[in-house]
Amino acid sequence: MNVFLHRISHHKEISYPLLERNILTIGWSDFNSTDGIQTFDSDFQYAYGELWRSRYTLYRFLFDMQIGDMVIVPSWGTFSVYKIESNANKIQFLSQEDRKDLQDWNGNYININDSGYMTNGKNIIDLGFFRRVSLIASNIPRAEYADKQLTARMKIRQTNANITDLQKNIESAIEAFNKKQPINLSSKLLSEIQSSAYETIIRWLNPDKWENLIRLYFEKLGASNIDIPSKNENGKDGDSDIIATFDSLKTIYYIQAKFHEGTTTSDWALTQIKNYATWRGGTDDYSTVLWVISSAKEFSDEVIKSAREQSIILISGMEFVEMLLKNGINGFNKI
């Protein structure tokens, strides 16, 4: 698969409405040859009288691009990604369905005249060829998801270019966009150190220190009060390792802290935290939130289903590490 950049710089007023219909276009409407690569230069000179360097943009569109290739289309502060689905065709071969109720930005209806040229009813529109495409990702903000190399390449002035050398950069941008994880220093640092931080926690902490780490997290969040309930509370039902109260939010968090590796497969912690919150009862005007924070990398499907049914939030070890890092590490010397 090759990757191409293709800039909509010619007759934007109709090229963009066509692109919304998954039709990618280029100009050169006076070029009529279908003889192919071998006669391209002679055919071009016959049509235009000169061999302009800009002819290579048409050559790439007609012959270099192939079905299955990826096309990046830059726009105002964004870019969209498409997959090529057809060979190049003359604009006159747009189907009736493609042309149905087609209007430019000025509200002019667009048609194909008897000579095979596109027209708005008054003037000829210099669009000569099209390819059918399918959308992969739309309107990706450049500033948030394009890295330095991709940003620089999208600034080139020519209509199109082969940018296959940036395929991984583009795929990373699409992945980050789909996950809503913009490329910035914070996110890059986070992705680099999250796994190693998690492994360090698993290696060096124990259940008591894991619980203390969670307590510190809520302390740094600004909890009004953090309570570590006694394990021997009289008459209690269930268990909560930490209770964090945020008066400004009128919210009380009940947290079960579990320290182990692998996958959390038991819903015992869910039962414990649910029963404990019920036993403690509600507080006027305060909402109650139930969390189970496990150092394990994941929860079993059964636990996830049970938590959803009981409105309990599950946080895995990796997720909690991300929360810690985003909140800053000042005070970790206390652990």
Short mmCIF file of N, CA and C in Angstrom, two decimals, residues 8 17 35 78-79 83 90 144 162 168 227 236 273 285 290 296 315 317 335:
data_model
loop_
_atom_site.label_atom_id
_atom_site.label_comp_id
_atom_site.label_asym_id
_atom_site.label_seq_id
_atom_site.Cartn_x
_atom_site.Cartn_y
_atom_site.Cartn_z
N ILE A 8 -6.85 19.67 -2.11
CA ILE A 8 -7.98 20.24 -2.85
C ILE A 8 -7.70 21.72 -3.04
N PRO A 17 -17.82 19.53 -1.97
CA PRO A 17 -19.10 18.82 -2.00
C PRO A 17 -19.01 17.44 -2.64
N ASP A 35 -4.89 6.60 -23.44
CA ASP A 35 -3.92 5.63 -23.98
C ASP A 35 -2.96 5.10 -22.92
N THR A 78 -7.13 20.98 9.58
CA THR A 78 -7.43 19.57 9.80
C THR A 78 -6.93 18.76 8.61
N PHE A 79 -7.06 17.45 8.71
CA PHE A 79 -6.84 16.59 7.55
C PHE A 79 -7.74 15.37 7.68
N LYS A 83 -9.45 5.91 1.68
CA LYS A 83 -8.94 4.75 0.96
C LYS A 83 -9.44 4.81 -0.48
N LYS A 90 -12.67 9.77 -16.24
CA LYS A 90 -13.02 11.12 -16.68
C LYS A 90 -14.26 11.58 -15.93
N GLU A 144 -3.24 18.86 17.03
CA GLU A 144 -3.36 17.91 18.13
C GLU A 144 -2.88 16.51 17.79
N ASN A 162 3.65 11.53 -3.15
CA ASN A 162 3.74 10.22 -2.51
C ASN A 162 4.39 10.42 -1.15
N LYS A 168 3.57 5.20 8.94
CA LYS A 168 3.45 4.93 10.37
C LYS A 168 3.02 6.18 11.13
N ASP A 227 -10.99 8.89 55.47
CA ASP A 227 -11.15 8.01 56.63
C ASP A 227 -10.73 6.60 56.25
N LYS A 236 -20.74 -4.00 61.53
CA LYS A 236 -20.68 -3.58 60.13
C LYS A 236 -20.99 -4.75 59.20
N ILE A 273 -18.01 -3.79 49.10
CA ILE A 273 -18.17 -2.33 49.05
C ILE A 273 -19.64 -1.94 48.96
N ASP A 285 -27.95 15.15 51.15
CA ASP A 285 -27.41 16.01 50.09
C ASP A 285 -26.09 15.52 49.51
N LEU A 290 -19.07 4.36 44.42
CA LEU A 290 -18.38 3.13 44.84
C LEU A 290 -17.30 2.78 43.83
N ALA A 296 -4.41 -5.33 39.67
CA ALA A 296 -4.40 -6.25 38.52
C ALA A 296 -4.55 -5.47 37.22
N ILE A 315 -11.47 0.13 38.49
CA ILE A 315 -10.26 0.80 38.02
C ILE A 315 -9.11 -0.20 38.11
N GLY A 317 -5.09 -1.61 37.57
CA GLY A 317 -3.80 -1.07 37.99
C GLY A 317 -3.23 -0.07 37.01
N ILE A 335 5.30 6.93 50.48
CA ILE A 335 4.86 5.54 50.29
C ILE A 335 6.00 4.57 50.61
#
